[in-house]
Short mmCIF file of N, CA, C and O in Angstrom, two decimals:
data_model
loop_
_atom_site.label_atom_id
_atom_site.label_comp_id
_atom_site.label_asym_id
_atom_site.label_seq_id
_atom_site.Cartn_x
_atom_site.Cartn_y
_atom_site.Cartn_z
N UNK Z 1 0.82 -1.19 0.00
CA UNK Z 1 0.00 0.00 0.00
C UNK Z 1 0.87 1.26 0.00
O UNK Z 1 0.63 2.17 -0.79
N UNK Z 2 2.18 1.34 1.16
CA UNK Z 2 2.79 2.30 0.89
C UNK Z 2 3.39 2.69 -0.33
O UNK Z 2 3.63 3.87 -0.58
N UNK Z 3 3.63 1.82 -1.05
CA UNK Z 3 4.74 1.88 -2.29
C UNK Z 3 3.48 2.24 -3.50
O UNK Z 3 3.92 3.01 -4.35
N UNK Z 4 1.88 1.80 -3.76
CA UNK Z 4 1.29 2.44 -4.16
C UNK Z 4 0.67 3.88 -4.28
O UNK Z 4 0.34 4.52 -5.27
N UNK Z 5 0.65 4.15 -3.01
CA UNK Z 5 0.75 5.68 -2.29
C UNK Z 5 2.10 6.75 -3.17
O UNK Z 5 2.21 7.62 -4.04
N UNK Z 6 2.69 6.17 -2.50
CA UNK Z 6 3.86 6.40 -3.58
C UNK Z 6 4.19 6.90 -4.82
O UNK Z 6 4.70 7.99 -5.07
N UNK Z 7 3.72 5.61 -5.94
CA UNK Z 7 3.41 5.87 -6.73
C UNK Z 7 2.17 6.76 -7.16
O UNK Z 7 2.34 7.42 -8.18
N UNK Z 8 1.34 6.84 -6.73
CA UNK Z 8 0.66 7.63 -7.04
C UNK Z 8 1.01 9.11 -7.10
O UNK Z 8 0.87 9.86 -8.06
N UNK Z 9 1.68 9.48 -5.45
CA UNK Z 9 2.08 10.53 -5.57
C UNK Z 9 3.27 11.26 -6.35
O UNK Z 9 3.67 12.43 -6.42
N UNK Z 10 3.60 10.23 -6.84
CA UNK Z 10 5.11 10.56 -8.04
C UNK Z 10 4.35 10.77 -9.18
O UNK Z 10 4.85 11.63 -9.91
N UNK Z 11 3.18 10.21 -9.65
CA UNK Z 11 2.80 10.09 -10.62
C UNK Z 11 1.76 11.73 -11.09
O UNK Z 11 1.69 12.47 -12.08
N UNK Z 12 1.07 11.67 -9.64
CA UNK Z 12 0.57 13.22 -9.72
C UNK Z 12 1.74 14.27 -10.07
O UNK Z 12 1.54 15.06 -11.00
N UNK Z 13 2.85 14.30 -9.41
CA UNK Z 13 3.83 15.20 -9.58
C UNK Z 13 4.71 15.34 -11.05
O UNK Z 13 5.38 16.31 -11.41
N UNK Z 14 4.47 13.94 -11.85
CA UNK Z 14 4.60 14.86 -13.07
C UNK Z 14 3.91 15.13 -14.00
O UNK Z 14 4.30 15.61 -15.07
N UNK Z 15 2.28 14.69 -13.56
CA UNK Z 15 1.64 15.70 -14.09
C UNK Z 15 1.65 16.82 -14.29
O UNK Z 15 1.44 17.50 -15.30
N UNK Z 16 2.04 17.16 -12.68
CA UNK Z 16 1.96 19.00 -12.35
C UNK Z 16 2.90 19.29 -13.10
O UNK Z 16 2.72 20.01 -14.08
N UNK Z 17 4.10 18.78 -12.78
CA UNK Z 17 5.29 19.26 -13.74
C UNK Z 17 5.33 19.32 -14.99
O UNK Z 17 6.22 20.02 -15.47
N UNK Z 18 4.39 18.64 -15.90
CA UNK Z 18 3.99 18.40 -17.36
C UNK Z 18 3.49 19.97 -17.27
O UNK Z 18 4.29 20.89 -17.49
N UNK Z 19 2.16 20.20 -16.94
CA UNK Z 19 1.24 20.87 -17.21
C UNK Z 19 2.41 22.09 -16.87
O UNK Z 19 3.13 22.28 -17.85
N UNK Z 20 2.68 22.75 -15.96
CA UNK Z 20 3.67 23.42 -15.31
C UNK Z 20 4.55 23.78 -17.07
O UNK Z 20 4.30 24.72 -17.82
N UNK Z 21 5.50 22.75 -17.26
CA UNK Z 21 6.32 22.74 -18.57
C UNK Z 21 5.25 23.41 -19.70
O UNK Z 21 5.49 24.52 -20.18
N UNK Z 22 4.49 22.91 -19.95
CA UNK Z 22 3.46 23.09 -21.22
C UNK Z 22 2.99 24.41 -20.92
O UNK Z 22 2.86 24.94 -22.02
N UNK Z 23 2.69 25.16 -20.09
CA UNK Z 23 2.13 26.63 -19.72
C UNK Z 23 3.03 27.22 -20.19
O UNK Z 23 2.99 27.61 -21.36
N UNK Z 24 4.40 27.51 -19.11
CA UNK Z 24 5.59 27.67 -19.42
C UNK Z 24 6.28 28.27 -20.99
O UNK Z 24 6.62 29.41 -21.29
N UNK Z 25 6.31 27.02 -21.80
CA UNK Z 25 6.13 26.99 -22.98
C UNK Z 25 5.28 27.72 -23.90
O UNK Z 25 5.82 28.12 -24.93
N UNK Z 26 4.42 27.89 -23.76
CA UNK Z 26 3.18 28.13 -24.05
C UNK Z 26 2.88 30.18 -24.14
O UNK Z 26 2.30 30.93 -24.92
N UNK Z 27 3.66 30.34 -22.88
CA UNK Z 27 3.61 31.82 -22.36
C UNK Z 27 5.36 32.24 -23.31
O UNK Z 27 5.51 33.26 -23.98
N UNK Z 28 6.12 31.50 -23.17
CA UNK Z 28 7.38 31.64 -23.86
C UNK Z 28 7.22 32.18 -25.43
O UNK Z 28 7.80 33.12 -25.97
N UNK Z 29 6.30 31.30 -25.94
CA UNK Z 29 5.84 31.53 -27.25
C UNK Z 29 5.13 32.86 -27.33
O UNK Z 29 5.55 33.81 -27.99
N UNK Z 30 4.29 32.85 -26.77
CA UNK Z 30 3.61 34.60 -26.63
C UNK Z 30 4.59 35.64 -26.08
O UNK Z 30 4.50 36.82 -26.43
N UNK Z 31 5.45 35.25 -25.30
CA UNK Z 31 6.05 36.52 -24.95
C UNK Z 31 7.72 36.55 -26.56
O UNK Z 31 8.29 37.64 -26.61
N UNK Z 32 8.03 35.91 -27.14
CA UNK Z 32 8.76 35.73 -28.58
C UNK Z 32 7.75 36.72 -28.90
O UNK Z 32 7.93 37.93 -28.80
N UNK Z 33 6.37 35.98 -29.39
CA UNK Z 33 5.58 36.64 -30.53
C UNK Z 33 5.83 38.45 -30.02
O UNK Z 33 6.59 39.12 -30.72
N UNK Z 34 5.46 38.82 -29.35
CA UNK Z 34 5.35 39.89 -28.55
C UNK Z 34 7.06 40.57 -28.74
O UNK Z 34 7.04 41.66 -29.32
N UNK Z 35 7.66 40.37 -28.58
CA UNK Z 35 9.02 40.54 -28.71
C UNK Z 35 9.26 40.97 -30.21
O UNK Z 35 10.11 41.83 -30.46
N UNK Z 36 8.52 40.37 -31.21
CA UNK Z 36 8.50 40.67 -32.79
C UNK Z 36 7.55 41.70 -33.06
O UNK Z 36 7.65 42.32 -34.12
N UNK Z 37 6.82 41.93 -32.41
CA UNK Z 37 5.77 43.09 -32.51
C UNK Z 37 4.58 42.36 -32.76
O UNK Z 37 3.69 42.94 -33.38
N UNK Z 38 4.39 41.08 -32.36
CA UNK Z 38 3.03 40.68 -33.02
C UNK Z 38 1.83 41.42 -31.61
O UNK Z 38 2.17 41.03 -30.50
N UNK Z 39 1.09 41.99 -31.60
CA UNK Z 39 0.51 42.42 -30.69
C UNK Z 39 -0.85 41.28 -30.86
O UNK Z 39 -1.74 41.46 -30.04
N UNK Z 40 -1.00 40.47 -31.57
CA UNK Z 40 -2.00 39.46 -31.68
C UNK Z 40 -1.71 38.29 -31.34
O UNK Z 40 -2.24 37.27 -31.77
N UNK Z 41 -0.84 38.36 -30.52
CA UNK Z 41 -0.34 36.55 -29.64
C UNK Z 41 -1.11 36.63 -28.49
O UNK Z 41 -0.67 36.39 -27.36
N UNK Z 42 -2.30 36.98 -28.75
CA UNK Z 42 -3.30 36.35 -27.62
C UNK Z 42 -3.13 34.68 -27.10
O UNK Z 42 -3.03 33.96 -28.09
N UNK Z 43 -3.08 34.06 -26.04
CA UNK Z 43 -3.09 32.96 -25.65
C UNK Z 43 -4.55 32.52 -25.39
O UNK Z 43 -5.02 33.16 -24.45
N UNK Z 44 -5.60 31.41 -26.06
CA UNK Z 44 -6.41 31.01 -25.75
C UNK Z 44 -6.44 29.80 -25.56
O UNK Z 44 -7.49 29.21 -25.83
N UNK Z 45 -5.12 28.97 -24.96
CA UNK Z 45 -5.31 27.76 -24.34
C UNK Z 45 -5.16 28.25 -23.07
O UNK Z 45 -4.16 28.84 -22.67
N UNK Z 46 -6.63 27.89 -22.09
CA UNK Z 46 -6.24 27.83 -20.58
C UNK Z 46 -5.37 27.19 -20.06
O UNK Z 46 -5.33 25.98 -20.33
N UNK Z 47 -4.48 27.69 -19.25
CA UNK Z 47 -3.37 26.93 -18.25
C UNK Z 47 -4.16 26.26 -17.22
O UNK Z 47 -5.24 26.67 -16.79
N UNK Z 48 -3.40 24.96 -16.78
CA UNK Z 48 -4.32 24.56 -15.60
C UNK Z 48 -3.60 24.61 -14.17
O UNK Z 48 -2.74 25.47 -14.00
N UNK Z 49 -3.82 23.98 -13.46
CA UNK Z 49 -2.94 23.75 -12.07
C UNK Z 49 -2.95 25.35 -11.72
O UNK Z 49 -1.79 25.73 -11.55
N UNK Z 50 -3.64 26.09 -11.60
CA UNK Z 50 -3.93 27.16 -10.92
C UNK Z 50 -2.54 28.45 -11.67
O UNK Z 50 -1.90 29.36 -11.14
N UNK Z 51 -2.57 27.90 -13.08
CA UNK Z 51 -1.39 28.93 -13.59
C UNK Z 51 -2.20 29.92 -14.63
O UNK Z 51 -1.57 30.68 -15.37
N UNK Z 52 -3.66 29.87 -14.65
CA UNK Z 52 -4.06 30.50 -15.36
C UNK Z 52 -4.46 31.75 -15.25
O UNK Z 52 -5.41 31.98 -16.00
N UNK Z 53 -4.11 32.68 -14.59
CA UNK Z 53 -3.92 33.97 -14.22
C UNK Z 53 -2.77 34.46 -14.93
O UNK Z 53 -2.57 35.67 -15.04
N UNK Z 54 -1.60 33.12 -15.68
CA UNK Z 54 -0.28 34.21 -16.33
C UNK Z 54 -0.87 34.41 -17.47
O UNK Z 54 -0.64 35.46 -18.06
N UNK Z 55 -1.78 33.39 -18.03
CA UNK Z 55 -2.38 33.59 -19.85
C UNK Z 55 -3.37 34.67 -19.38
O UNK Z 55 -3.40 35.61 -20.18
N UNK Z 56 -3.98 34.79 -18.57
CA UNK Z 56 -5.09 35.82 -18.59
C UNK Z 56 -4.20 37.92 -18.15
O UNK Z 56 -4.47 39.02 -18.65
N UNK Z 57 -3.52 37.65 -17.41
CA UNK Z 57 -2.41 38.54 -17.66
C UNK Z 57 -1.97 39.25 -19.03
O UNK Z 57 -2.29 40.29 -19.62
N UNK Z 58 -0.76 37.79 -19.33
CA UNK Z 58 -0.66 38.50 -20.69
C UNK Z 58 -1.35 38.71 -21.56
O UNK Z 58 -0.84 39.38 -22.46
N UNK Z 59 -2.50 38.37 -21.73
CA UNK Z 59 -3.73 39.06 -22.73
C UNK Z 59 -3.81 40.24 -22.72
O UNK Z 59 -3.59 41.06 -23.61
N UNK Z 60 -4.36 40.44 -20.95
CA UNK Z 60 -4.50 41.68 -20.62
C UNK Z 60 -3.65 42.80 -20.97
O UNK Z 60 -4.13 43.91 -21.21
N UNK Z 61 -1.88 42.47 -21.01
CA UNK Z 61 -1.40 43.01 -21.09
C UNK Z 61 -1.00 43.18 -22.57
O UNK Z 61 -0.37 44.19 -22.90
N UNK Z 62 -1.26 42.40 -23.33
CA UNK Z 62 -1.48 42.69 -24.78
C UNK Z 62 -2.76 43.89 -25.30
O UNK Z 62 -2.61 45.00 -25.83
N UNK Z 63 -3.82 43.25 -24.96
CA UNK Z 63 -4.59 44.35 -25.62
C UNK Z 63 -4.70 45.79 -24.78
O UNK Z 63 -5.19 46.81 -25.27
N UNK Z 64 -4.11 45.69 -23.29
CA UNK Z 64 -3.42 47.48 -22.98
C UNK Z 64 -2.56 48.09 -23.94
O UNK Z 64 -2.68 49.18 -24.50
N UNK Z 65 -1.52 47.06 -24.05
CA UNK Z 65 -0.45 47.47 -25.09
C UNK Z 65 -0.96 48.55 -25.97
O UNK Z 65 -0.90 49.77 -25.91
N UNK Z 66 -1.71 47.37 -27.17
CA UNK Z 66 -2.34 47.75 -28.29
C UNK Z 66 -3.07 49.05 -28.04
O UNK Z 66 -2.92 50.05 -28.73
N UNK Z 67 -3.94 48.95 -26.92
CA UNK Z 67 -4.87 50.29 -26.98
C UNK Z 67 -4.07 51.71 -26.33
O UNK Z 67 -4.63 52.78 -26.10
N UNK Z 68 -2.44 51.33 -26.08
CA UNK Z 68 -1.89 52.51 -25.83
C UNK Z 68 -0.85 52.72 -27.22
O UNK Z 68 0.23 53.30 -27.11
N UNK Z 69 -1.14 52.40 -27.94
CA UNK Z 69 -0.52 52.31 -29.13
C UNK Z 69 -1.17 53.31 -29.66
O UNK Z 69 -0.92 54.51 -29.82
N UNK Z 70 -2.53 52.22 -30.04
CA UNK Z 70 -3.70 53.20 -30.70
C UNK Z 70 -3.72 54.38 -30.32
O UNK Z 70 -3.36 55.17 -31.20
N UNK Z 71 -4.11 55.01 -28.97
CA UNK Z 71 -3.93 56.14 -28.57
C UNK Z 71 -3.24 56.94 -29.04
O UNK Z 71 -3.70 57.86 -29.72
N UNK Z 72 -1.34 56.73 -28.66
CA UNK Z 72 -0.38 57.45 -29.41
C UNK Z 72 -0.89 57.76 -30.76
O UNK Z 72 -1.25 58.90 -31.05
N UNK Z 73 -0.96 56.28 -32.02
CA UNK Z 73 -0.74 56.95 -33.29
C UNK Z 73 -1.57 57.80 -33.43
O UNK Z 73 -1.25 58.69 -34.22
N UNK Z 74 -3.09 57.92 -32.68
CA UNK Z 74 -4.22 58.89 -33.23
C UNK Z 74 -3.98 60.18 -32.62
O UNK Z 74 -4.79 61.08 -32.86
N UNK Z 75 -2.98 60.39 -31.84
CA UNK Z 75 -2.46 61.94 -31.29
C UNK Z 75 -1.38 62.45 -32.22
O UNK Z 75 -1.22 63.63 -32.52
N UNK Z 76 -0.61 61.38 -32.66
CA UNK Z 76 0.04 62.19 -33.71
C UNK Z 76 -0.55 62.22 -34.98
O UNK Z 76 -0.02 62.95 -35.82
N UNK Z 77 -1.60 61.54 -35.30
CA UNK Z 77 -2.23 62.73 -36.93
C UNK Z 77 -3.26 63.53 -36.96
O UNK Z 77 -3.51 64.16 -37.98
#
């Protein structure tokens, strides 16, 4: 029983660590895109394991971006 316990709990842990990696990844790619000027690297795969506050973030912080962009160019013409 202990050594099932065990296993189990090793087995949960690289889940987390999967999912963890794959977010990770995931936010890496959006913050590249972002880095090139794509201001449309919205992330719409939810993160799980309670990491989904960084994709909902950088959204957020994408379309601020954009709408302080907008702002600027329409003050200068």
């Amino acid at each position: 029983m202990i050594d099932r316990d065990r296993q189990l709990r090793e087995a949960t842990q690289e889940e987390t660590s999967r999912h963890i990696n794959e977010s990770v990844e995931i936010l890496a790619t959006g913050l590249e895109r972002l880095s090139h000027g794509d201001l449309l690297a919205r992330i719409d795969q939810p993160f799980r394991d309670g990491l989904d506050r960084l994709r909902s973030d950088f959204n957020l912080s994408l379309e601020t971006l954009a709408r302080t962009l907008d702002d600027v160019k329409s003050k200068k013409c």
